[in-house]
């Protein structure tokens, strides 16, 4: 077998000038591409050794040791506990942003835990600087999303109640939103997390968030509740939510009207999920005359027809059929 390197070919002369910097390399690629578009009959010849070496060194310089970069960031963030409200946090923010750039890869996310990365979260979530708190919560969300390993490891940190408390009490809107985002990523697709929601009164936090004046918080909490209500074999959870007044709250918000479509749709999906499988406690709650659910849904059907929103119209009809199947809804599709 021939062990020599395979020949690399390049266009013949009349090509862009040979680059000497990274920026030049990028410009070279663009110009060469433009030239190729102009002339489809390009002849190729072997790349000379000088240019081959330049490209090899340039591409090598663009790579980095991810583990080393993460370890540097972790070390820098270890002194977050010493930050005072009047300290400059730009270096710490940059370190968190650097981590966020890497951990969207699931393997790197898992390695981040293994090199001690999760130790930063306690100090960061309790930092007096909101810019540190929300960035830490955002990283937790990135780590946990669709990643059972990191979901479980985060639960082991004991910081789940901290995130819930941030949703409820943090004075900064962005922190509240990012904390709820983190909770959502930990809980969705991870049934064990529901126990932590139950123990830490997490559902009450979500119900309060759904009544918040912060629209993004309303949307995210309604989305998470809708996701949970529409899971299979969660009657115990559904009973908890019914007993906590979720149906009354959802119907009340729908009756007020003037909702963002994203919130309205999730509230309808919540009612749809809770009443699936003829779940009697939910059906009984929906039938309470004082809630006027039937007239509310009928009004939404009329409004949604004007919006040409067939998907949510179907949701309204489904709920009407499940809840009031023994009554004349006076509705025709």
CSV table of C-alpha atoms in Angstrom, one decimal, residues 23-301:
chain,number,residue,atom,x,y,z
A,23,UNK,CA,-8.8,36.8,7.3
A,24,UNK,CA,-6.9,36.3,4.0
A,25,UNK,CA,-7.7,32.6,4.0
A,26,UNK,CA,-11.4,33.4,4.3
A,27,UNK,CA,-11.2,36.0,1.6
A,28,UNK,CA,-9.3,33.5,-0.6
A,29,UNK,CA,-12.0,30.9,-0.1
A,30,UNK,CA,-14.7,33.4,-1.1
A,31,UNK,CA,-12.8,34.7,-4.1
A,32,UNK,CA,-12.0,31.2,-5.3
A,33,UNK,CA,-15.6,30.2,-5.0
A,34,UNK,CA,-16.7,33.2,-7.0
A,35,UNK,CA,-14.1,32.3,-9.6
A,36,UNK,CA,-15.4,28.8,-9.8
A,37,UNK,CA,-18.9,30.0,-10.3
A,38,UNK,CA,-17.7,32.1,-13.3
A,39,UNK,CA,-15.8,29.3,-14.8
A,40,UNK,CA,-17.1,25.7,-14.6
A,41,UNK,CA,-14.2,24.3,-16.6
A,42,UNK,CA,-11.5,24.7,-14.0
A,43,UNK,CA,-8.4,22.6,-14.4
A,44,UNK,CA,-6.7,21.3,-11.2
A,45,UNK,CA,-3.1,20.8,-10.3
A,46,UNK,CA,-1.3,19.6,-7.2
A,47,UNK,CA,-1.1,22.1,-4.3
A,48,UNK,CA,2.5,23.2,-3.6
A,49,UNK,CA,4.0,22.3,-0.3
A,50,UNK,CA,4.2,25.9,1.0
A,51,UNK,CA,0.5,26.5,0.6
A,52,UNK,CA,-0.3,23.0,2.0
A,53,UNK,CA,1.7,23.8,5.1
A,54,UNK,CA,0.1,27.2,5.5
A,55,UNK,CA,-3.4,25.8,5.3
A,56,UNK,CA,-2.5,23.0,7.8
A,57,UNK,CA,-1.1,25.5,10.4
A,58,UNK,CA,-4.0,27.9,9.9
A,59,UNK,CA,-6.7,25.3,10.4
A,60,UNK,CA,-4.8,24.0,13.5
A,61,UNK,CA,-4.7,27.5,15.0
A,62,UNK,CA,-8.5,27.7,14.7
A,63,UNK,CA,-9.0,24.7,17.0
A,64,UNK,CA,-8.7,24.6,20.8
A,65,UNK,CA,-8.6,22.2,23.7
A,66,UNK,CA,-12.2,22.3,24.9
A,67,UNK,CA,-11.5,20.7,28.2
A,68,UNK,CA,-8.7,23.2,29.0
A,69,UNK,CA,-11.0,26.1,28.1
A,70,UNK,CA,-13.8,24.7,30.3
A,71,UNK,CA,-11.4,24.2,33.2
A,72,UNK,CA,-10.1,27.8,32.9
A,73,UNK,CA,-13.7,29.0,33.0
A,74,UNK,CA,-14.5,26.8,36.0
A,75,UNK,CA,-11.4,28.1,37.9
A,76,UNK,CA,-12.3,31.7,37.2
A,77,UNK,CA,-15.9,31.2,38.4
A,78,UNK,CA,-14.8,29.5,41.6
A,79,UNK,CA,-14.3,33.0,43.1
A,80,UNK,CA,-17.9,34.2,42.3
A,81,UNK,CA,-18.6,33.9,46.0
A,82,UNK,CA,-16.3,36.7,46.6
A,83,UNK,CA,-18.0,39.2,44.3
A,84,UNK,CA,-19.6,42.2,45.8
A,85,UNK,CA,-22.5,44.2,44.2
A,86,UNK,CA,-20.1,46.9,43.0
A,87,UNK,CA,-17.5,44.5,41.4
A,88,UNK,CA,-16.9,44.3,37.7
A,89,UNK,CA,-18.3,40.9,36.4
A,90,UNK,CA,-17.3,41.1,32.8
A,91,UNK,CA,-14.7,38.3,33.1
A,92,UNK,CA,-17.1,36.1,34.9
A,93,UNK,CA,-19.8,36.8,32.3
A,94,UNK,CA,-17.3,35.9,29.5
A,95,UNK,CA,-16.4,32.7,31.2
A,96,UNK,CA,-20.1,31.7,31.4
A,97,UNK,CA,-20.6,32.6,27.8
A,98,UNK,CA,-17.6,30.5,26.9
A,99,UNK,CA,-19.1,27.5,28.7
A,100,UNK,CA,-22.5,28.1,27.0
A,101,UNK,CA,-20.7,28.0,23.6
A,102,UNK,CA,-19.4,24.5,24.3
A,103,UNK,CA,-22.1,22.6,26.3
A,104,UNK,CA,-24.8,22.5,23.6
A,105,UNK,CA,-22.9,19.3,22.5
A,106,UNK,CA,-24.2,16.4,24.7
A,107,UNK,CA,-20.8,14.8,25.0
A,108,UNK,CA,-19.1,18.0,26.1
A,109,UNK,CA,-22.1,18.6,28.5
A,110,UNK,CA,-21.5,15.3,30.2
A,111,UNK,CA,-17.7,15.9,30.3
A,112,UNK,CA,-18.4,19.3,31.9
A,113,UNK,CA,-20.0,17.5,34.9
A,114,UNK,CA,-17.1,15.1,35.1
A,115,UNK,CA,-14.5,17.8,35.3
A,116,UNK,CA,-16.3,19.4,38.2
A,117,UNK,CA,-18.3,22.0,36.2
A,118,UNK,CA,-21.5,21.7,38.2
A,119,UNK,CA,-19.7,23.1,41.3
A,120,UNK,CA,-20.1,26.6,39.8
A,121,UNK,CA,-23.9,26.6,39.9
A,122,UNK,CA,-24.4,27.1,43.6
A,123,UNK,CA,-22.3,30.2,43.9
A,124,UNK,CA,-23.5,31.6,40.5
A,125,UNK,CA,-27.2,31.1,41.2
A,126,UNK,CA,-26.8,32.9,44.6
A,127,UNK,CA,-24.5,35.7,43.2
A,128,UNK,CA,-25.7,39.2,43.9
A,129,UNK,CA,-25.2,40.1,40.2
A,130,UNK,CA,-28.2,39.2,38.0
A,131,UNK,CA,-26.0,38.9,34.9
A,132,UNK,CA,-24.3,35.9,36.6
A,133,UNK,CA,-27.5,34.4,37.9
A,134,UNK,CA,-29.3,34.3,34.5
A,135,UNK,CA,-26.3,33.1,32.6
A,136,UNK,CA,-25.9,30.2,35.0
A,137,UNK,CA,-29.5,29.3,34.7
A,138,UNK,CA,-29.3,29.4,31.0
A,139,UNK,CA,-26.3,27.0,31.0
A,140,UNK,CA,-28.3,24.6,33.3
A,141,UNK,CA,-31.1,24.6,30.7
A,142,UNK,CA,-28.6,24.0,27.9
A,143,UNK,CA,-27.0,21.1,29.8
A,144,UNK,CA,-30.3,19.5,30.8
A,145,UNK,CA,-32.3,19.7,27.6
A,146,UNK,CA,-32.8,16.2,26.3
A,147,UNK,CA,-29.9,14.9,28.4
A,148,UNK,CA,-31.0,12.4,31.1
A,149,UNK,CA,-27.4,12.2,32.5
A,150,UNK,CA,-27.2,15.9,33.2
A,151,UNK,CA,-30.8,16.1,34.4
A,152,UNK,CA,-30.1,13.5,37.1
A,153,UNK,CA,-26.7,15.1,38.0
A,154,UNK,CA,-28.3,18.5,38.5
A,155,UNK,CA,-31.0,17.0,40.8
A,156,UNK,CA,-28.2,15.7,42.9
A,157,UNK,CA,-26.8,19.2,43.4
A,158,UNK,CA,-29.8,20.1,45.6
A,159,UNK,CA,-30.3,23.3,43.6
A,160,UNK,CA,-33.7,22.5,42.2
A,161,UNK,CA,-35.5,24.5,45.0
A,162,UNK,CA,-33.1,27.4,44.3
A,163,UNK,CA,-34.3,27.6,40.7
A,164,UNK,CA,-37.9,27.4,41.8
A,165,UNK,CA,-37.4,30.2,44.3
A,166,UNK,CA,-35.7,32.4,41.7
A,167,UNK,CA,-38.9,32.1,39.5
A,168,UNK,CA,-41.0,33.2,42.4
A,169,UNK,CA,-38.8,35.9,44.1
A,170,UNK,CA,-35.9,37.1,42.0
A,171,UNK,CA,-36.3,40.9,41.3
A,172,UNK,CA,-35.0,40.6,37.8
A,173,UNK,CA,-37.2,39.6,34.9
A,174,UNK,CA,-34.5,37.9,32.9
A,175,UNK,CA,-33.5,35.8,35.8
A,176,UNK,CA,-37.0,34.6,36.4
A,177,UNK,CA,-37.4,33.6,32.8
A,178,UNK,CA,-34.1,31.7,32.6
A,179,UNK,CA,-34.8,29.9,35.8
A,180,UNK,CA,-38.1,28.7,34.5
A,181,UNK,CA,-36.4,27.7,31.3
A,182,UNK,CA,-33.9,25.6,33.3
A,183,UNK,CA,-36.7,24.0,35.3
A,184,UNK,CA,-38.6,23.1,32.1
A,185,UNK,CA,-35.5,21.5,30.5
A,186,UNK,CA,-34.8,19.5,33.7
A,187,UNK,CA,-38.4,18.2,34.0
A,188,UNK,CA,-39.5,17.5,30.4
A,189,UNK,CA,-38.8,14.0,29.4
A,190,UNK,CA,-37.5,13.1,32.9
A,191,UNK,CA,-40.2,11.5,35.1
A,192,UNK,CA,-38.0,11.4,38.2
A,193,UNK,CA,-38.0,15.2,38.2
A,194,UNK,CA,-41.7,15.2,38.8
A,195,UNK,CA,-41.1,14.0,42.3
A,196,UNK,CA,-38.9,17.0,42.9
A,197,UNK,CA,-41.6,19.2,41.6
A,198,UNK,CA,-44.1,17.7,44.0
A,199,UNK,CA,-41.8,17.8,47.0
A,200,UNK,CA,-40.8,21.4,46.4
A,201,UNK,CA,-44.3,22.7,45.6
A,202,UNK,CA,-43.1,23.4,42.0
A,203,UNK,CA,-46.6,23.2,40.6
A,204,UNK,CA,-47.7,26.1,42.7
A,205,UNK,CA,-44.7,28.1,41.4
A,206,UNK,CA,-45.9,27.4,37.8
A,207,UNK,CA,-49.4,28.4,38.6
A,208,UNK,CA,-48.2,31.7,40.0
A,209,UNK,CA,-45.9,32.2,37.1
A,210,UNK,CA,-48.9,31.8,34.7
A,211,UNK,CA,-50.6,34.7,36.5
A,212,UNK,CA,-47.4,36.9,36.2
A,213,UNK,CA,-47.4,40.2,34.4
A,214,UNK,CA,-44.3,39.0,32.6
A,215,UNK,CA,-45.6,37.6,29.3
A,216,UNK,CA,-42.6,35.3,28.6
A,217,UNK,CA,-43.1,33.8,32.1
A,218,UNK,CA,-46.7,33.2,31.4
A,219,UNK,CA,-45.9,31.6,28.1
A,220,UNK,CA,-43.2,29.3,29.4
A,221,UNK,CA,-45.2,28.2,32.5
A,222,UNK,CA,-48.3,27.5,30.4
A,223,UNK,CA,-46.2,25.6,27.9
A,224,UNK,CA,-44.6,23.4,30.6
A,225,UNK,CA,-48.0,22.7,32.3
A,226,UNK,CA,-49.5,21.9,28.9
A,227,UNK,CA,-46.6,19.5,28.2
A,228,UNK,CA,-47.1,17.8,31.6
A,229,UNK,CA,-50.9,17.5,31.3
A,230,UNK,CA,-50.6,15.9,27.9
A,231,UNK,CA,-48.3,13.1,28.9
A,232,UNK,CA,-49.6,9.5,29.2
A,233,UNK,CA,-50.3,7.7,32.5
A,234,UNK,CA,-50.0,10.8,34.7
A,235,UNK,CA,-53.4,10.7,36.4
A,236,UNK,CA,-51.8,11.3,39.8
A,237,UNK,CA,-50.2,14.5,38.5
A,238,UNK,CA,-53.4,15.5,36.8
A,239,UNK,CA,-55.3,15.1,40.0
A,240,UNK,CA,-52.8,17.2,41.8
A,241,UNK,CA,-53.2,20.0,39.3
A,242,UNK,CA,-57.0,19.8,39.3
A,243,UNK,CA,-57.0,20.0,43.1
A,244,UNK,CA,-54.7,23.0,43.0
A,245,UNK,CA,-57.2,24.9,40.8
A,246,UNK,CA,-55.4,24.7,37.5
A,247,UNK,CA,-58.7,24.2,35.6
A,248,UNK,CA,-60.3,27.2,37.3
A,249,UNK,CA,-57.3,29.3,36.6
A,250,UNK,CA,-57.0,28.3,33.0
A,251,UNK,CA,-60.7,28.9,32.3
A,252,UNK,CA,-60.6,32.2,34.2
A,253,UNK,CA,-57.7,33.5,32.1
A,254,UNK,CA,-59.5,32.3,28.9
A,255,UNK,CA,-62.6,34.1,30.0
A,256,UNK,CA,-60.8,37.4,30.4
A,257,UNK,CA,-59.7,37.3,26.8
A,258,UNK,CA,-57.2,39.6,25.2
A,259,UNK,CA,-54.5,36.9,25.6
A,260,UNK,CA,-51.4,36.4,23.5
A,261,UNK,CA,-52.1,33.6,21.0
A,262,UNK,CA,-49.2,31.6,22.5
A,263,UNK,CA,-50.8,31.7,26.0
A,264,UNK,CA,-54.3,31.1,24.8
A,265,UNK,CA,-53.3,28.0,22.8
A,266,UNK,CA,-51.4,26.5,25.8
A,267,UNK,CA,-54.4,27.1,28.1
A,268,UNK,CA,-56.6,25.3,25.7
A,269,UNK,CA,-54.1,22.5,25.4
A,270,UNK,CA,-54.0,22.3,29.2
A,271,UNK,CA,-57.8,21.7,29.3
A,272,UNK,CA,-57.5,19.2,26.5
A,273,UNK,CA,-54.8,17.3,28.3
A,274,UNK,CA,-56.5,17.3,31.7
A,275,UNK,CA,-59.8,16.0,30.2
A,276,UNK,CA,-58.2,13.2,28.2
A,277,UNK,CA,-59.1,9.6,28.9
A,278,UNK,CA,-62.4,10.8,30.4
A,279,UNK,CA,-60.5,11.9,33.6
A,280,UNK,CA,-63.5,12.4,35.8
A,281,UNK,CA,-62.1,14.9,38.4
A,282,UNK,CA,-61.2,17.2,35.5
A,283,UNK,CA,-64.5,16.7,33.7
A,284,UNK,CA,-66.4,17.5,36.9
A,285,UNK,CA,-64.4,20.7,37.5
A,286,UNK,CA,-64.9,21.8,33.9
A,287,UNK,CA,-68.7,21.3,34.2
A,288,UNK,CA,-69.0,23.7,37.2
A,289,UNK,CA,-71.7,26.2,35.9
A,290,UNK,CA,-70.1,29.2,37.4
A,291,UNK,CA,-67.0,28.7,35.2
A,292,UNK,CA,-69.0,29.1,32.0
A,293,UNK,CA,-66.6,27.0,30.1
A,294,UNK,CA,-69.1,26.1,27.3
A,295,UNK,CA,-69.8,29.7,26.4
A,296,UNK,CA,-66.1,30.6,26.6
A,297,UNK,CA,-65.1,27.8,24.2
A,298,UNK,CA,-68.0,28.7,21.8
A,299,UNK,CA,-66.8,32.3,21.7
A,300,UNK,CA,-63.2,31.1,21.0
A,301,UNK,CA,-64.4,28.9,18.2
